[in-house]
mmCIF file of C-alpha atoms in Angstrom:
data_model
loop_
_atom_site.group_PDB
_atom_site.id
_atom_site.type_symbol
_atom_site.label_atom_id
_atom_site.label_comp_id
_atom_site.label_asym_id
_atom_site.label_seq_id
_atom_site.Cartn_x
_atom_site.Cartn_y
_atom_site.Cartn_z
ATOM 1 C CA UNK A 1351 0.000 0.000 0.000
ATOM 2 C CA UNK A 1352 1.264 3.416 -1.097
ATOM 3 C CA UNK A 1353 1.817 6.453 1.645
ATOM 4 C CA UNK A 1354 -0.601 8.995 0.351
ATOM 5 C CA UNK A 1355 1.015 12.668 -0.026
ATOM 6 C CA UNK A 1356 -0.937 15.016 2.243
ATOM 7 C CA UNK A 1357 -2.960 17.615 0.349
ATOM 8 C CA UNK A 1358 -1.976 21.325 0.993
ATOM 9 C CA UNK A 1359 -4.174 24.270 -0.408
ATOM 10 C CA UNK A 1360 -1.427 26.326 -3.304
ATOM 11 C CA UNK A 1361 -0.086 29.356 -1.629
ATOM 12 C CA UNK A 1362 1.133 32.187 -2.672
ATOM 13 C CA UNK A 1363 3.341 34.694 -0.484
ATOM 14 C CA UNK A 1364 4.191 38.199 -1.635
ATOM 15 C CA UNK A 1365 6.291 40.591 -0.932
ATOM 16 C CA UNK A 1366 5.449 44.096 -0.704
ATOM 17 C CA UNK A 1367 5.558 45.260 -4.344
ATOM 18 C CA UNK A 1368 4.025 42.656 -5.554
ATOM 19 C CA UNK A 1369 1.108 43.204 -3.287
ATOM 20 C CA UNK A 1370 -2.112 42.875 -5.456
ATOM 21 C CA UNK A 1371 -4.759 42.958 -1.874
ATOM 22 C CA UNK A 1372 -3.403 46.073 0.091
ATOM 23 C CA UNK A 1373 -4.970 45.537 3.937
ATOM 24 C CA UNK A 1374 -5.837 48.652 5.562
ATOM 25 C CA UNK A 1375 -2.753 51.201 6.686
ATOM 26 C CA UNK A 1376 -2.567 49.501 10.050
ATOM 27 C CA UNK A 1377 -2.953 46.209 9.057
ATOM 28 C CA UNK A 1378 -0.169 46.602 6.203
ATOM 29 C CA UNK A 1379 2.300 48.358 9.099
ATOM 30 C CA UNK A 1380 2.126 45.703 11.442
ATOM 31 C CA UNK A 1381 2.665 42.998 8.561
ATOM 32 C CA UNK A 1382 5.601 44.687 7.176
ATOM 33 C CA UNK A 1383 7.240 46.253 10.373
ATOM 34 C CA UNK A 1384 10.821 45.201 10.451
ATOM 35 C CA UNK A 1385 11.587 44.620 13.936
ATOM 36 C CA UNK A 1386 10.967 42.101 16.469
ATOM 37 C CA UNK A 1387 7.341 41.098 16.207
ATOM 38 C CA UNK A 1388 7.960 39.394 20.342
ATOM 39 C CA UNK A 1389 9.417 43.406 21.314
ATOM 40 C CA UNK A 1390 6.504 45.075 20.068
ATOM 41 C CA UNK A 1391 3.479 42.673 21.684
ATOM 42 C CA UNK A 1392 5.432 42.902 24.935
ATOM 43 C CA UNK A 1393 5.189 47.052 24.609
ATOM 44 C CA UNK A 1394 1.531 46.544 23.698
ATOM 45 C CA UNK A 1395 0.867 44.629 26.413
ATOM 46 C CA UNK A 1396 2.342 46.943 28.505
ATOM 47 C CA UNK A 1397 5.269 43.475 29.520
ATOM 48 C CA UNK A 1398 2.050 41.194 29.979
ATOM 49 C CA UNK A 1399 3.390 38.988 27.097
ATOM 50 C CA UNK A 1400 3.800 35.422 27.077
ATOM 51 C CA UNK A 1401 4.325 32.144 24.980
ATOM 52 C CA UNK A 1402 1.861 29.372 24.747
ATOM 53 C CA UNK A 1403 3.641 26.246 22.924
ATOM 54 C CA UNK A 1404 0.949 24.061 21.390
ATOM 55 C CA UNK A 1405 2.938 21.647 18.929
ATOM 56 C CA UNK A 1406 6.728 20.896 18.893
ATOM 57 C CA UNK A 1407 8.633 18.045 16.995
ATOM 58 C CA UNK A 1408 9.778 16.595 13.779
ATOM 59 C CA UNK A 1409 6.937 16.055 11.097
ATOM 60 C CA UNK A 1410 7.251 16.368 6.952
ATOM 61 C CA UNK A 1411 6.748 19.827 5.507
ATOM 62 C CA UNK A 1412 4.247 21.693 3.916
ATOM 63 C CA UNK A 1413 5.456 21.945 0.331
ATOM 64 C CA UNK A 1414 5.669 25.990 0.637
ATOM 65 C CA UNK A 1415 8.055 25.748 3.520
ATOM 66 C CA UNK A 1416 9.703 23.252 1.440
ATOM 67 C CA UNK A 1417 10.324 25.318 -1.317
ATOM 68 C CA UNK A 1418 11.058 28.690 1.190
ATOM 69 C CA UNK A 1419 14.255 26.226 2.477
ATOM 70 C CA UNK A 1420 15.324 25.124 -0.789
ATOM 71 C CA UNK A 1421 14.690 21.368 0.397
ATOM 72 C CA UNK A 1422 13.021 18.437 -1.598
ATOM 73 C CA UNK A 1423 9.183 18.070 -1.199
ATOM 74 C CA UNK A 1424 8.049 16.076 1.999
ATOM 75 C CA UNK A 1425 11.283 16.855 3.342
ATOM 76 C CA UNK A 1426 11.414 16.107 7.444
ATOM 77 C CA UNK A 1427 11.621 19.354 9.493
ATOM 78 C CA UNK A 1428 11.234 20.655 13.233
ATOM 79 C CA UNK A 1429 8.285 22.198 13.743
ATOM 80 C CA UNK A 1430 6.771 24.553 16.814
ATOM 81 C CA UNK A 1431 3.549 26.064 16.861
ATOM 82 C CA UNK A 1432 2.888 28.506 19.710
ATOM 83 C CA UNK A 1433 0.166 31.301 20.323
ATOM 84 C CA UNK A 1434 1.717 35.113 21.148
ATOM 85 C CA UNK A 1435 -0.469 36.128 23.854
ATOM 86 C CA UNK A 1436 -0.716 40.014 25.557
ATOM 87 C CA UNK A 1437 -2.784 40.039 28.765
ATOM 88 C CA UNK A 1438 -4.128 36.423 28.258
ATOM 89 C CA UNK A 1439 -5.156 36.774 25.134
ATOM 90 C CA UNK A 1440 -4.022 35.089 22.129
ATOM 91 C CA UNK A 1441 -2.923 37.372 19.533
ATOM 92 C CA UNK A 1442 -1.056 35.854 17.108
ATOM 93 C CA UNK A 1443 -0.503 31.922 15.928
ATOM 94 C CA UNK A 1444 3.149 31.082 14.780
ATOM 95 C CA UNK A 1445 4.646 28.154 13.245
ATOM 96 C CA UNK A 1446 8.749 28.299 12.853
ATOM 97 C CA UNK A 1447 10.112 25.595 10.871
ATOM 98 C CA UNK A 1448 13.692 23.986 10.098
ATOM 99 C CA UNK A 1449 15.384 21.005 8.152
ATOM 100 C CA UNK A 1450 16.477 18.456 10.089
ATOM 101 C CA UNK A 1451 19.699 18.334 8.998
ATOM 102 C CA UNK A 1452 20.506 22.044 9.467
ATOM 103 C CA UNK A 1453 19.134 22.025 12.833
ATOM 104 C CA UNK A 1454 21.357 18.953 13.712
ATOM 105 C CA UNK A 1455 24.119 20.767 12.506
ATOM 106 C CA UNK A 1456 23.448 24.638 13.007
ATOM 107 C CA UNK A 1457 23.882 24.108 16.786
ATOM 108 C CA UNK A 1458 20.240 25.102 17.363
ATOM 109 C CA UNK A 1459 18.151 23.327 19.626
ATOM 110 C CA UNK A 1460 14.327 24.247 19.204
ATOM 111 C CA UNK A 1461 13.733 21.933 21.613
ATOM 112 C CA UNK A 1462 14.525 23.474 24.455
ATOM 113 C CA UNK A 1463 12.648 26.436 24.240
ATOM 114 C CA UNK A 1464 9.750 25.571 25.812
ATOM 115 C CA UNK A 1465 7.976 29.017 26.611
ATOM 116 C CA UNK A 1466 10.604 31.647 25.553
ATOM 117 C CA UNK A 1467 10.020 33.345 22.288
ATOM 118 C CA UNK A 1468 11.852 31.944 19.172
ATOM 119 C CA UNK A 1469 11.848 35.359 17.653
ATOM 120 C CA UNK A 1470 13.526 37.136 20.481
ATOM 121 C CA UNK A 1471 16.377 34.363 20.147
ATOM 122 C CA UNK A 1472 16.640 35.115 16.301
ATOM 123 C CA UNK A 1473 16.831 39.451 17.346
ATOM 124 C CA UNK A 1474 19.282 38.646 19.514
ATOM 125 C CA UNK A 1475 21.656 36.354 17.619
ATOM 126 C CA UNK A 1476 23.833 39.157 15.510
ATOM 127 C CA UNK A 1477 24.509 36.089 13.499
ATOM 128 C CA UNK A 1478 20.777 35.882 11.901
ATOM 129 C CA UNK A 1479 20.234 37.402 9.101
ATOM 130 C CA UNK A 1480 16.364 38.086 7.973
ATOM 131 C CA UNK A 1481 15.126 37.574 4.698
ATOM 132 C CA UNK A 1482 12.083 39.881 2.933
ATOM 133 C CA UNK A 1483 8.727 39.865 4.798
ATOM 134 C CA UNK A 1484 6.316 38.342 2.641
ATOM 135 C CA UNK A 1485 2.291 38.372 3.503
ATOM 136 C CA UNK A 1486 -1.036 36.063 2.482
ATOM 137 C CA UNK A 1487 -4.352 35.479 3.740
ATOM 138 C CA UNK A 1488 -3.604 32.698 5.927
ATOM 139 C CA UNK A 1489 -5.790 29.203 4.911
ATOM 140 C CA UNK A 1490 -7.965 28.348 7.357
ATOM 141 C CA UNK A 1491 -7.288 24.637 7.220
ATOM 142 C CA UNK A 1492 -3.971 25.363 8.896
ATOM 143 C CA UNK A 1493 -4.883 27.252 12.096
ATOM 144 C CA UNK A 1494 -5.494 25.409 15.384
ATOM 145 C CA UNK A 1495 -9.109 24.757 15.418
ATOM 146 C CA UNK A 1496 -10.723 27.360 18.006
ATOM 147 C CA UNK A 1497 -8.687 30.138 16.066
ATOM 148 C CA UNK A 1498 -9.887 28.722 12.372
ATOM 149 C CA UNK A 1499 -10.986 31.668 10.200
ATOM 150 C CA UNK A 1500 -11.403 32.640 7.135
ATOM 151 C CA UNK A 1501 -9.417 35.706 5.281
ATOM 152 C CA UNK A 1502 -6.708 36.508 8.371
ATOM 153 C CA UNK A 1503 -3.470 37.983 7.441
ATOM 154 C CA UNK A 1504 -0.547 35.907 7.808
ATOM 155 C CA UNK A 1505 3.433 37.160 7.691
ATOM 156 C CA UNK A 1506 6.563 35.119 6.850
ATOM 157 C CA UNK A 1507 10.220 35.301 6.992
ATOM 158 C CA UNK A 1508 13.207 33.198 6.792
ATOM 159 C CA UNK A 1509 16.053 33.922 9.044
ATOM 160 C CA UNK A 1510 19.466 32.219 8.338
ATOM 161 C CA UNK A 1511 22.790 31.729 10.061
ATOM 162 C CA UNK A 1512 25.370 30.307 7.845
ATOM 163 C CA UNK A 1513 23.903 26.869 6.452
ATOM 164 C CA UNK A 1514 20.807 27.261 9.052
ATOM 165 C CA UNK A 1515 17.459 27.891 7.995
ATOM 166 C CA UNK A 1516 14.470 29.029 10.172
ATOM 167 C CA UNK A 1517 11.281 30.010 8.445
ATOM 168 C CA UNK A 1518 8.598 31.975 10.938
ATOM 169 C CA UNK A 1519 5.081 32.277 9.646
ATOM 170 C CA UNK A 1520 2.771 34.716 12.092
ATOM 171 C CA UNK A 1521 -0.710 34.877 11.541
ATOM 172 C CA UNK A 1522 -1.946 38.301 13.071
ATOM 173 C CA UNK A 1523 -5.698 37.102 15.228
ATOM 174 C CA UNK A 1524 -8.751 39.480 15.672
ATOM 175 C CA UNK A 1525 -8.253 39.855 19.087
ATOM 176 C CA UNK A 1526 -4.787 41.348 18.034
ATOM 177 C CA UNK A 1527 -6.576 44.055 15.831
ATOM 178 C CA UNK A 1528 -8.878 45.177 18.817
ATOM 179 C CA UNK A 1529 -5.845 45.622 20.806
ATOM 180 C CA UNK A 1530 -4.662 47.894 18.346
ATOM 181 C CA UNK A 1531 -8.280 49.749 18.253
ATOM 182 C CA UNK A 1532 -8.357 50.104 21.634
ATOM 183 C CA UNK A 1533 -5.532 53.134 21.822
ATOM 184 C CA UNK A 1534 -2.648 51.022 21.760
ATOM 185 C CA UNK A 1535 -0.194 51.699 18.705
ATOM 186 C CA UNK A 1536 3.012 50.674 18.944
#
């Protein structure tokens, strides 16, 4: 019996100028703001920011993370999915993924993170360098259930350290907007 290939919606990410969907002012700042996505919820949340891990371990990738590492389809990667959260809410879903083999020999161990933020790791290391932001309406088939909705605007980037690869998708939640709304603008 053959392994069937899991079935993955066709996604495309874009980079600013190619943008043909422009989200509102606010929307398109927060997507495209260079800095540390981890430093600016912790401002918003006036330091009442913390990291929920909800999946971590080695599982095949989705073929656009595939091709964003330059590895072979179905290739076997880490992968950690955590929620953002400011004052006990969740505002943003990420997934950060790696190759196996780059991990194993990039001296990185996701593992071990448990609770601290990946991204303020990757700010920290000098070492990292960060590739273009690019955006997409996130599908809704790949958000954790109670958070599954349609049209919400995802970011991506792929930071890299010699021969190591880390690719962080964020996908920006409602409850992140209202935050916003609600006077805060950092």
């Amino acid at each position: 019996m053959t392994q069937q290939k899991p079935v993955f919606p066709t996604l495309i990410w874009l980079e600013r100028e190619f943008l043909v969907e422009t989200p509102a002012p606010v929307v398109l700042e927060w997507l495209f703001h260079p800095d540390s996505l981890t430093r600016r919820l912790t401002a918003l949340s006036s330091d009442h920011f913390n990291v929920t891990p909800l999946f971590e371990g080695w599982q095949p990738l989705r073929d656009d993370e595939c091709t964003a590492l330059d590895l072979p389809e179905q290739s076997v990667g880490w992968v950690r999915e955590v929620y953002l959260r400011g004052r006990g809410e969740k505002w943003v879903f990420a997934r950060s993924v790696a190759a196996r083999k780059a991990l194993q020999e990039g001296g990185l161990n996701m593992g071990e993170l448990g609770a601290r933020s990946l991204g303020e790791l990757l700010f920290c290391d000098e070492a990292f360098l960060r590739g273009p932001l690019q955006i997409c309406r996130y599908p809704v088939d790949w958000l954790p259930a109670p958070d599954a909705a349609d049209q919400l605007w995802g970011r991506r980037s792929c930071f890299s350290r010699g021969p190591l690869k880390i690719l962080v998708a964020e996908v920006f939640l409602p409850t992140l907007w209202r935050a916003i709304e609600n006077g805060e603008n950092c």
